[in-house]
XYZ file of C-alpha atoms in Angstrom:
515
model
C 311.093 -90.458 84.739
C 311.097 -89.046 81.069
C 314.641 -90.708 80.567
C 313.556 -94.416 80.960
C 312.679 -96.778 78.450
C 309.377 -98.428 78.667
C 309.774 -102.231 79.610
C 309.876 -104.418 77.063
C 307.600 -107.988 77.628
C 309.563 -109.936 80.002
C 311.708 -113.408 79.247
C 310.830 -115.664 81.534
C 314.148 -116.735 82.624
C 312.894 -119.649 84.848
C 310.101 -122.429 84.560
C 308.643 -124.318 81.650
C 307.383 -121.122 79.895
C 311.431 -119.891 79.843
C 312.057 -118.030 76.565
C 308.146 -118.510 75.151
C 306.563 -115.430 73.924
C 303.451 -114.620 75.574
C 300.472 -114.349 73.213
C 299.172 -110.813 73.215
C 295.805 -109.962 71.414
C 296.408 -106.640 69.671
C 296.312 -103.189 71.929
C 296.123 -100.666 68.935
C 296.179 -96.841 69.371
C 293.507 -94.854 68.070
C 294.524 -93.106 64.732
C 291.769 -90.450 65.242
C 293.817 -88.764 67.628
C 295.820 -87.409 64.508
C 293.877 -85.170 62.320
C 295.765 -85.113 58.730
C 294.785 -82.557 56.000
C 295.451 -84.282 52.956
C 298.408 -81.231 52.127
C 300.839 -79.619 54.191
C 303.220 -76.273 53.171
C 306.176 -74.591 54.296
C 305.858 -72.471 57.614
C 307.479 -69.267 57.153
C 307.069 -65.840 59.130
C 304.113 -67.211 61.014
C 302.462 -68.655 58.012
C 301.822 -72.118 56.231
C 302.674 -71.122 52.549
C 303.200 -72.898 49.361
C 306.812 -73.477 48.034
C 307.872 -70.538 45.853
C 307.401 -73.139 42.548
C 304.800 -75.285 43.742
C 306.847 -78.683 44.192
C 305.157 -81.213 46.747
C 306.428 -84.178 47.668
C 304.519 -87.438 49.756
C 304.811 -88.659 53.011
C 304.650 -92.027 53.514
C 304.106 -94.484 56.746
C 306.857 -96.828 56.409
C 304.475 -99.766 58.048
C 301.977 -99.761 55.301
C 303.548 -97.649 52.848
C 300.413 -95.437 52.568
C 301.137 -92.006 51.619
C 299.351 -89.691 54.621
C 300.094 -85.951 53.027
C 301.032 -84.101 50.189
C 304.027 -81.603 51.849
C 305.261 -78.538 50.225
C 308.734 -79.053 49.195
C 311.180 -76.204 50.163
C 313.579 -74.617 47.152
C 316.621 -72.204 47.440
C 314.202 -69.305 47.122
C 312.670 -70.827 50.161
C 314.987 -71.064 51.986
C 316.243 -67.218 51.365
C 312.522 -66.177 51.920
C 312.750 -68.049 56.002
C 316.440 -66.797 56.734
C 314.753 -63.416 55.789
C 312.037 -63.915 58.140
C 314.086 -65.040 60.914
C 316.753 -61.967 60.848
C 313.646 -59.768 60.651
C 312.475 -61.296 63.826
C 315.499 -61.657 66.098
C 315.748 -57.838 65.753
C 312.915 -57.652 68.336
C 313.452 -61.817 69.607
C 317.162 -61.450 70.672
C 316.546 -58.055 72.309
C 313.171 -59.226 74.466
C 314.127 -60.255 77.595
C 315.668 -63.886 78.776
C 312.482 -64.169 81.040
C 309.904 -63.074 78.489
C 311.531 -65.968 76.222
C 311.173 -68.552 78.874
C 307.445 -68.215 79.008
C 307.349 -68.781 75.526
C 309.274 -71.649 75.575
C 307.024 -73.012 79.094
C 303.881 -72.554 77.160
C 305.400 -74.537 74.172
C 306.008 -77.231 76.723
C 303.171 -77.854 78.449
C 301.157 -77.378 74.799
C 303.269 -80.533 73.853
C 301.981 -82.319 77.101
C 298.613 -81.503 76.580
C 298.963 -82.924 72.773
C 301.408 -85.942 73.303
C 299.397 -88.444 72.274
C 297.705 -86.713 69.303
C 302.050 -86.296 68.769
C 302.772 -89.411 69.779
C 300.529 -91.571 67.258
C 301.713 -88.517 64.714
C 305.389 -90.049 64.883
C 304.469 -93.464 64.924
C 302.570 -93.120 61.648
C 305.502 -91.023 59.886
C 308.411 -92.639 61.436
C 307.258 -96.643 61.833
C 308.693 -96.710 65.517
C 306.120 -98.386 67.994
C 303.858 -96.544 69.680
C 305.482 -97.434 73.574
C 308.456 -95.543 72.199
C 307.174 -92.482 70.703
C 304.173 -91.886 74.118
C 307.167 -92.891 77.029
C 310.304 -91.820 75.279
C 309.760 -88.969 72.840
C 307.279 -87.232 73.722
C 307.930 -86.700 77.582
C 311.817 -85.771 76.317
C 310.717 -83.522 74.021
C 308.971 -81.300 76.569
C 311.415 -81.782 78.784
C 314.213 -80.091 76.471
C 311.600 -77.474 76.530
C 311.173 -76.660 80.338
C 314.896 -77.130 80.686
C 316.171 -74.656 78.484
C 312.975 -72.366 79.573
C 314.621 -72.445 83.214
C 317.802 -71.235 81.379
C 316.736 -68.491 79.517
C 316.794 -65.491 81.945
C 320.280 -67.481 83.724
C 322.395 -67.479 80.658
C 324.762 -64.718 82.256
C 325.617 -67.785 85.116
C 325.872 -70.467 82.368
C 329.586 -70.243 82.201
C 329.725 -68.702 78.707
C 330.749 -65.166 79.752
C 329.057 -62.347 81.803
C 327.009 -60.829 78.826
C 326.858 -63.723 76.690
C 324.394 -62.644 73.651
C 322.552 -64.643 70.754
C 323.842 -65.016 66.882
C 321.595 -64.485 65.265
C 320.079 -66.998 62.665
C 320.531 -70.690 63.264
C 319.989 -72.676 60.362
C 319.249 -76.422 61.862
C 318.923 -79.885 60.159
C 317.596 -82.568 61.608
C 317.035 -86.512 60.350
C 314.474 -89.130 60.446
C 314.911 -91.618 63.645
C 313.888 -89.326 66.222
C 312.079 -85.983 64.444
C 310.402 -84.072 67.003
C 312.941 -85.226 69.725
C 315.787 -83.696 67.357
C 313.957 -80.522 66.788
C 313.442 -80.251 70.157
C 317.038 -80.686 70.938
C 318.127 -77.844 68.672
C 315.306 -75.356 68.757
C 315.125 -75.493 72.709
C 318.424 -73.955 73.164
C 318.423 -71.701 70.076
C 315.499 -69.613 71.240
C 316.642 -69.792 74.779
C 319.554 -67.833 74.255
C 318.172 -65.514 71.720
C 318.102 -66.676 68.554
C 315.641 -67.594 65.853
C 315.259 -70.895 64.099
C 315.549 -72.095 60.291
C 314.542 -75.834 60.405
C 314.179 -78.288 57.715
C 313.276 -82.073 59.009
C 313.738 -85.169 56.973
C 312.013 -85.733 54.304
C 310.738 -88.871 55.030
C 309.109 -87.556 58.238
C 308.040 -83.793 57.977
C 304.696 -83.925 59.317
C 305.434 -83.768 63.461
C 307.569 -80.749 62.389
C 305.073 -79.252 60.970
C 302.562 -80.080 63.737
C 305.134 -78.307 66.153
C 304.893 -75.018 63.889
C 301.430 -75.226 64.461
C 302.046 -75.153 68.395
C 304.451 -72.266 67.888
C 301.013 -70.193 66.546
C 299.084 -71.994 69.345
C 301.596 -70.639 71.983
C 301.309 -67.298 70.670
C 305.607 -67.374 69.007
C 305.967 -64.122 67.717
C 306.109 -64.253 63.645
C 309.691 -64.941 61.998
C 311.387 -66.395 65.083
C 310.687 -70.844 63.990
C 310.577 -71.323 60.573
C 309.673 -75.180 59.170
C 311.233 -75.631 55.841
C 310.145 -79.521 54.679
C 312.228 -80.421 51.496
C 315.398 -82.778 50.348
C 319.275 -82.433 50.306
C 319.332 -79.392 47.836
C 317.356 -77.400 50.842
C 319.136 -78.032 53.639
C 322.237 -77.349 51.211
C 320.917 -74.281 50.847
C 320.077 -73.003 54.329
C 323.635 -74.118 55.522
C 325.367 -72.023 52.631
C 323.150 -69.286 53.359
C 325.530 -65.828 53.859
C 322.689 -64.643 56.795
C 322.906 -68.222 58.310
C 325.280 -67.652 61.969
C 324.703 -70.988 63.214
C 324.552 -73.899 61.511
C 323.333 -77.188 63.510
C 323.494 -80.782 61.910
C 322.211 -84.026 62.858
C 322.620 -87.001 60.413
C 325.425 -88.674 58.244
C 329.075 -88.414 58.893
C 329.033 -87.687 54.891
C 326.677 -85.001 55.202
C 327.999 -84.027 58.262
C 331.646 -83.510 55.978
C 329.878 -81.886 53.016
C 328.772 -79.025 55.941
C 331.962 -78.396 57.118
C 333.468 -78.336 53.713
C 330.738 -75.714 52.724
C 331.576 -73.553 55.965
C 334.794 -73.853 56.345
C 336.207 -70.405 56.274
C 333.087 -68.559 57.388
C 332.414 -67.657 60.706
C 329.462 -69.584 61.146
C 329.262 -71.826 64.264
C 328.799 -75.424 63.685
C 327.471 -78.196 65.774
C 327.430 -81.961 64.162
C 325.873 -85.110 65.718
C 326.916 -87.632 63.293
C 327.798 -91.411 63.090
C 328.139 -93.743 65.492
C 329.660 -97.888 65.997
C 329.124 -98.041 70.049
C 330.857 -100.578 71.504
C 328.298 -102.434 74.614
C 330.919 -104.181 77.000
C 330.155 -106.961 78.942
C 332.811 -108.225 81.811
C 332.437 -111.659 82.940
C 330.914 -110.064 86.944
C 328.298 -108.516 84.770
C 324.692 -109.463 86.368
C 323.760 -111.080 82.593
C 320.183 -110.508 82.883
C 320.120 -106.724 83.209
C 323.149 -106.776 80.442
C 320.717 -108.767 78.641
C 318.404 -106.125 78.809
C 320.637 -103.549 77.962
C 322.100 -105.274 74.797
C 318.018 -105.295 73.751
C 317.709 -101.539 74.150
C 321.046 -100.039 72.795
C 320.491 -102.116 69.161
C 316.379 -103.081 69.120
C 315.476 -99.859 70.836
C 313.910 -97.600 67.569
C 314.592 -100.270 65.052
C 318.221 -99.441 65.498
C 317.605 -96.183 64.313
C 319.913 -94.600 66.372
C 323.389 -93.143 65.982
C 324.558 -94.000 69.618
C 323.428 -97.387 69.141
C 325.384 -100.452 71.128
C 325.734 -102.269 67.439
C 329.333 -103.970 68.604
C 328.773 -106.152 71.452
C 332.344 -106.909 73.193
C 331.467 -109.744 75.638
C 334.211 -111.338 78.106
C 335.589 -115.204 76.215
C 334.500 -116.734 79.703
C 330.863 -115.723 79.521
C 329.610 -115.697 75.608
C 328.053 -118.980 75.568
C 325.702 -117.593 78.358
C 325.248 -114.332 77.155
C 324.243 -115.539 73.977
C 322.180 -118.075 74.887
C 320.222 -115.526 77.254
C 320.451 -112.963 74.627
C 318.587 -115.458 71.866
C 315.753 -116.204 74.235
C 315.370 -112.853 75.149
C 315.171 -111.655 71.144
C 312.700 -114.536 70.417
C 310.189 -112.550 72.579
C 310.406 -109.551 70.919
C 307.280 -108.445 68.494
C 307.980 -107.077 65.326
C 304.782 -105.445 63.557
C 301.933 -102.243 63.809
C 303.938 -99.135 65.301
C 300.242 -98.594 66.624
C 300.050 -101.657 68.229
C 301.024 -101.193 72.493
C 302.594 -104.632 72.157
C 305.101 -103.870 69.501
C 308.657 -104.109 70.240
C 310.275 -103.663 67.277
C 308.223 -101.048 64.201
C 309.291 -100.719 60.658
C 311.934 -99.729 59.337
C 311.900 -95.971 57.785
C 312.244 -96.160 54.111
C 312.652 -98.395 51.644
C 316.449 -96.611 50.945
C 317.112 -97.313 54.456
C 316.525 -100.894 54.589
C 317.997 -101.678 51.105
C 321.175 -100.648 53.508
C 320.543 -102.674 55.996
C 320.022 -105.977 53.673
C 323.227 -105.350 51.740
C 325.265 -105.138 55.202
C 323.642 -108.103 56.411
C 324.293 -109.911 53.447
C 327.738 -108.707 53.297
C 328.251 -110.175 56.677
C 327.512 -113.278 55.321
C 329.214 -113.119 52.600
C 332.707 -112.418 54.705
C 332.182 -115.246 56.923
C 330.255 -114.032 60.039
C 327.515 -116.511 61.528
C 323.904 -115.104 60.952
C 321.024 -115.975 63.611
C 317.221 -114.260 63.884
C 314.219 -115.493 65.852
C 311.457 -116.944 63.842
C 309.484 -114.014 62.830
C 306.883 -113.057 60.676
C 306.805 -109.814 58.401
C 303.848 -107.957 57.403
C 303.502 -108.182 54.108
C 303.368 -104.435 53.444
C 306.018 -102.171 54.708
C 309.457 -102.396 55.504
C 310.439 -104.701 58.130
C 313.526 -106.022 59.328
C 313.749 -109.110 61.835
C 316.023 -108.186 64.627
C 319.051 -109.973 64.104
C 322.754 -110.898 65.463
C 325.968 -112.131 63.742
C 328.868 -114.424 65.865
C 331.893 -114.623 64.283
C 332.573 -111.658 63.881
C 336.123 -110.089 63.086
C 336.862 -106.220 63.373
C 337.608 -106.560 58.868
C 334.264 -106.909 58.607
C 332.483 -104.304 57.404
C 329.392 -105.085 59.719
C 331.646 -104.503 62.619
C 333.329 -101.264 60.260
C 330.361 -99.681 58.981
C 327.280 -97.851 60.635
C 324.399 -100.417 59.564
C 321.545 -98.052 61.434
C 319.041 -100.926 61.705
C 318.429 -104.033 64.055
C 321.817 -105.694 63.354
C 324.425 -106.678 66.367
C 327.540 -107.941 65.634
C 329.035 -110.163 67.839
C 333.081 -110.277 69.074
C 335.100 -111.432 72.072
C 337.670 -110.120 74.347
C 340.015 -111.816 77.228
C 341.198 -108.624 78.995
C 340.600 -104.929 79.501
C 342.980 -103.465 77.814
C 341.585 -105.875 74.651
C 338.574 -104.498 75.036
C 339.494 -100.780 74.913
C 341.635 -101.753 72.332
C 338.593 -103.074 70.195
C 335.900 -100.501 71.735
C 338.230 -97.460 70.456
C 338.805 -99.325 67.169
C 336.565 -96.964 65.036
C 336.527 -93.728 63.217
C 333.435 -93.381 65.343
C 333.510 -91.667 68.907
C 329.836 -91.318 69.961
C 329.128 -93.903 72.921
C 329.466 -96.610 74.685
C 328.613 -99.126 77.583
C 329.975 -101.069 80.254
C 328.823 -104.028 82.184
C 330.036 -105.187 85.703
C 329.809 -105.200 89.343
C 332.923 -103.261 89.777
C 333.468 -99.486 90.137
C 336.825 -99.043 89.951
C 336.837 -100.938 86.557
C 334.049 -98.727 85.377
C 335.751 -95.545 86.274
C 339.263 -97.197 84.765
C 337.384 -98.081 81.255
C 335.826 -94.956 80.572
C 338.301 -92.920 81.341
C 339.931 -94.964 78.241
C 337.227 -95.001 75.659
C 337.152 -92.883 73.417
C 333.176 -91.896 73.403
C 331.220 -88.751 74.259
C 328.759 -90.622 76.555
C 330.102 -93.822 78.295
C 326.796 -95.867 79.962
C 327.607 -97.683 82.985
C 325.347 -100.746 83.842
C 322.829 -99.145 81.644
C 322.485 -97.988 77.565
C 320.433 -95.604 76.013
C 319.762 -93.356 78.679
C 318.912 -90.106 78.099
C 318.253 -86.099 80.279
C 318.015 -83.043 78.848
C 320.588 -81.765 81.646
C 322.898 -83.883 80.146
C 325.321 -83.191 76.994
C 325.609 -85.313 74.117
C 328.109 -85.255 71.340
C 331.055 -87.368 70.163
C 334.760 -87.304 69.148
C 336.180 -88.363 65.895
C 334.140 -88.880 62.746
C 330.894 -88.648 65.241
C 330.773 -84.960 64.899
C 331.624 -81.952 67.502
C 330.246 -79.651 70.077
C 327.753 -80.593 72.616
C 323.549 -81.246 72.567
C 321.910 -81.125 75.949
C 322.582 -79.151 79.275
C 324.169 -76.417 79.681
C 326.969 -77.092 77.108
C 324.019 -77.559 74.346
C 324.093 -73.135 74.819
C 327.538 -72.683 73.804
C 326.731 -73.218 70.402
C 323.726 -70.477 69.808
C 325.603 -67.759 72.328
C 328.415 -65.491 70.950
C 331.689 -64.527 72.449
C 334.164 -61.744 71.783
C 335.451 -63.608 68.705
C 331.826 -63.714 67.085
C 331.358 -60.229 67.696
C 334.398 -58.870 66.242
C 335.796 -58.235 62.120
C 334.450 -58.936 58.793
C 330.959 -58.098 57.665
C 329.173 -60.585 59.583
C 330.470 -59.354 62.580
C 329.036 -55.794 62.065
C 325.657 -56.828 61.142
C 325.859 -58.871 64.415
C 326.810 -55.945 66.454
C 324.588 -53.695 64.788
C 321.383 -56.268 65.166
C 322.552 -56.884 68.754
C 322.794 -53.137 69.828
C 320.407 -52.555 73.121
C 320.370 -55.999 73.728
């Protein structure tokens, strides 16, 4: 299924060999799949183009810290030059029929399954995440988003958003670094679905899958004007989400950033969607069957280096059963691998940027510093990179700012709980309201705890599980609206309101006339 995780090398839980790692001789994936020019630029109206004053930035792989491209790096003038190109196009995009769309988006698709390992090794290189992640996670989710929302194109009328439900217009999206071409897919899947065209700028730490996908929009035969690729910093995605001919406005990243956006459109009548921060709390009851929690502990915090906002980086585990959880939970981390992204054996790839783990270091260390007990396997580094060993803090109180603060790397913090109600009580003891998981052999308690945490997505005997028929989004300082399924349409379709007063409105229903 495109949802699971691959399997990570097994701890043998029984036997001499219990808790050894298993020496692997490397499995590397080809890097000739990829074909990199040495220079990249923006893709607007159908085009790769230089940036309007010639600014480039590098690309670097965070495992060796070699740069792989020069990338054209996107300005305010842009930015105004794509939004242009997109409302030029969603004159004739919004108005073409829903199943005319959905063969576009099919095509797209099945062009990403035909290139998903050329893709796959793409991300690896740009991101640092190992290549078992990018080739069974990513990639067969990102094409999935696409046949989904492909299905929904010419059905948006019986999507429960009104009888005549119609596109915005312009969506200006932003996406960040942990999962690029699985977050572009997430937001430009829906947006041309229902109609609208696409503004995009990716990180800037990892523009170069983005910029691949533009070149599968001209491979799939996207008319001109409706995905535009806009690789840059902070100042241009500032820019596209202050943009007057911006309608929608789609973040994924920071809760800080995620503020800063809905400072800068507050009193517009843009629609917003943010994905932002997350401090999941994994649960584990004392009935849990500790192996497979085990397991699951692994993937919510190891699972992408951490790099994930919905990532289980508070484990609550029942007083009765820490010692053995931990003890199972320590063998199980001295298997993992840390090293080449490339390599099929890794577990555990760099970490993105040098920014990012400078972050990670001065949490860790603050954790020390506070009191909390700090434990990692014996593991060696590469020498080049950035690398982080995957590591867990006991002792853990909910003052420290470990257990406070989204660390976004391989660190679990450790605390305790006697009853239920403690444990919601800690779980919802965040500004954060993204996920969460629970482990035990009881229903009833399952059903009884998440109706009580305060998470968008609640796991149940499981973490880190992800369909594109399913929404995503959080409560609280994690953000609002909905990713995913049919909720993820809300945001890109308009409804009386949208359509009615103030200058905006009237270019709307002027653009939208004949639809």
């Amino acid at each position: 299924m495109a949802n699971q995780k691959p399997n990570r090398s097994a701890d043998a839980s029984a036997g001499p060999s219990a808790g050894r790692k298993f020496a692997y001789a490397p499995a590397p994936e080809s890097r000739a799949v990829v074909d990199l020019a040495p220079s990249y630029g923006l893709f607007i109206d159908g085009e790769f183009t230089d940036a309007a004053d010639g600014t480039v930035f590098k690309t670097v792989s965070p495992s060796s810290e070699e740069v792989l491209a020069e990338v054209a790096r996107a300005g305010e003038a842009d930015v105004d030059r794509a939004v242009k190109a997109a409302r030029k196009a969603f004159a004739s995009w919004g108005a073409l029929p829903g199943a005319e769309r959905g063969k576009y988006l099919f095509r797209i698709a099945r062009i990403v399954q035909e290139r998903s390992r050329e893709l796959a090794v793409l991300e690896s290189l740009d991101n640092g995440k190992p290549i078992r992640e990018t080739r069974d996670v990513d990639l067969p989710l990102v094409a999935a988003h696409f046949f989904y929302y492909a299905g929904w194109a010419d059905k948006l009328a019986y999507a429960g958003y009104g009888r005549d439900p119609r596109p915005l217009g312009v969506a200006g999206q932003v996406i960040p670094w942990n999962f690029p071409l699985l977050m572009l897919a997430w937001k430009i899947a829906p947006a041309l679905a229902a109609g609208n065209t696409v503004v995009l700028k990716p990180a800037e730490t990892t523009p170069l899958s983005a910029l691949f996908f533009a070149d599968i929009c001209r491979q799939a035969g996207l008319p001109r004007g409706v995905v535009n690729i806009l690789p840059g910093y902070g100042d241009a995605g500032a820019a596209l989400v202050a943009h007057p001919d911006v309608d929608k406005v789609a973040f994924t990243g920071s809760t800080e950033v995620g503020r800063a956006i809905a400072r800068t459109v507050a009193g517009s009548r843009k629609k917003v969607t943010l994905e932002l921060g997350g401090k999941a709390a994994n649960i584990v009851f004392d009935d849990a069957p500790i192996d497979q929690a085990v397991e699951g502990i692994v993937d919510g915090i190891f699972f992408n280096q951490g790099h994930v906002c919905c990532a289980g980086s508070r484990l609550l585990v029942q007083e009765s059963v820490q010692e053995e959880v931990l003890d199972a939970l320590k063998r199980r981390m001295g298997t993992l691998r840390v090293g080449d992204p490339l390599d099929k054996n890794t577990d555990i790839g760099a970490i993105n940027s040098a920014e990012q783990l400078a972050r990670i270091t001065a949490l860790a260390e603050a954790g020390e510093a506070e009191g909390a007990e700090r434990w990692a396997p014996a593991c060696d580094l590469p020498s080049a990179g950035y690398w982080f060993a995957p590591t867990l803090f006991t002792g853990v109180t909910q003052a420290h700012r470990i257990a406070r603060e989204e660390v976004f790397g391989p660190v679990l913090s450790v605390l305790t709980f006697r009853t239920p109600a403690e444990a919601v009580e800690k779980a919802n003891n965040t500004p954060y309201g993204l996920s969460a998981g629970i482990w035990t052999e009881k229903g009833s308690r399952i059903l009884s705890m998440a109706s009580k945490l305060r998470a968008g997505v609640v796991w149940a005997n499981t973490f880190n599980k992800f369909d594109p028929t399913s929404p995503f989004g959080g409560y609280k300082e994690s953000g609002y609206g909905r990713e995913g399924g049919r909720h993820g349409l809300e945001g890109y379709l308009a409804d009386a309101a949208d359509l009615t007063g103030g200058p905006a409105s009237e270019k709307e229903s002027a653009t939208h006339e004949g639809v």
